[in-house]
Amino acid sequence: MPEFWSALGNTIWWAFTVLVMISYLMVLFSIIGDVFRDHTLSGGAKALWIFCLVFFTFITAIVYILVRGKGMTERAVAQASQNKKAADDYIRSVAGSPADEIARAKSLLDAGTISADEFASLKAKALS
């Protein structure tokens, strides 16, 4: 029976260690992304932060979050907003308007590709 508890304890400790390591890697990559996203930070300061992250890992991560955490959030929100705006603009550009769809259907009707009934259904669909 003691072997079971020892194995269970080792398994729980391993799972906890893996969880902490994955969490730290997520924080580390978030910090690195933020360092390179910040345009107000000079190149030397970026190099210093990266150097410290490599050699003084946990302390630097904690200090970075405490010192630059609010700006980190603001930059992430601004980036997400910019990405959403770009995606919305792209969707609007490729979606087309109902007038465009009706014009395409009319050109198909004029070319004889579709019948008048099909044109009417496409027109109704575009206007709905």
PDB file of C-alpha atoms in Angstrom, residues 49 61-72:
ATOM      1  CA  TRP A  49      14.589  42.687 -21.034  1.00  0.00           C
ATOM      2  CA  ALA A  61       8.997  37.870 -15.375  1.00  0.00           C
ATOM      3  CA  ILE A  62       7.570  38.988 -12.043  1.00  0.00           C
ATOM      4  CA  VAL A  63       9.241  42.403 -12.268  1.00  0.00           C
ATOM      5  CA  TYR A  64       8.057  42.887 -15.858  1.00  0.00           C
ATOM      6  CA  ILE A  65       4.467  42.080 -14.958  1.00  0.00           C
ATOM      7  CA  LEU A  66       4.568  44.387 -11.939  1.00  0.00           C
ATOM      8  CA  VAL A  67       6.269  47.280 -13.738  1.00  0.00           C
ATOM      9  CA  ARG A  68       4.742  47.057 -17.214  1.00  0.00           C
ATOM     10  CA  GLY A  69       1.596  44.978 -16.637  1.00  0.00           C
ATOM     11  CA  LYS A  70      -0.927  47.780 -17.219  1.00  0.00           C
ATOM     12  CA  GLY A  71       0.745  48.847 -20.463  1.00  0.00           C
ATOM     13  CA  MET A  72       0.959  45.187 -21.475  1.00  0.00           C
TER      14      MET A  72
END
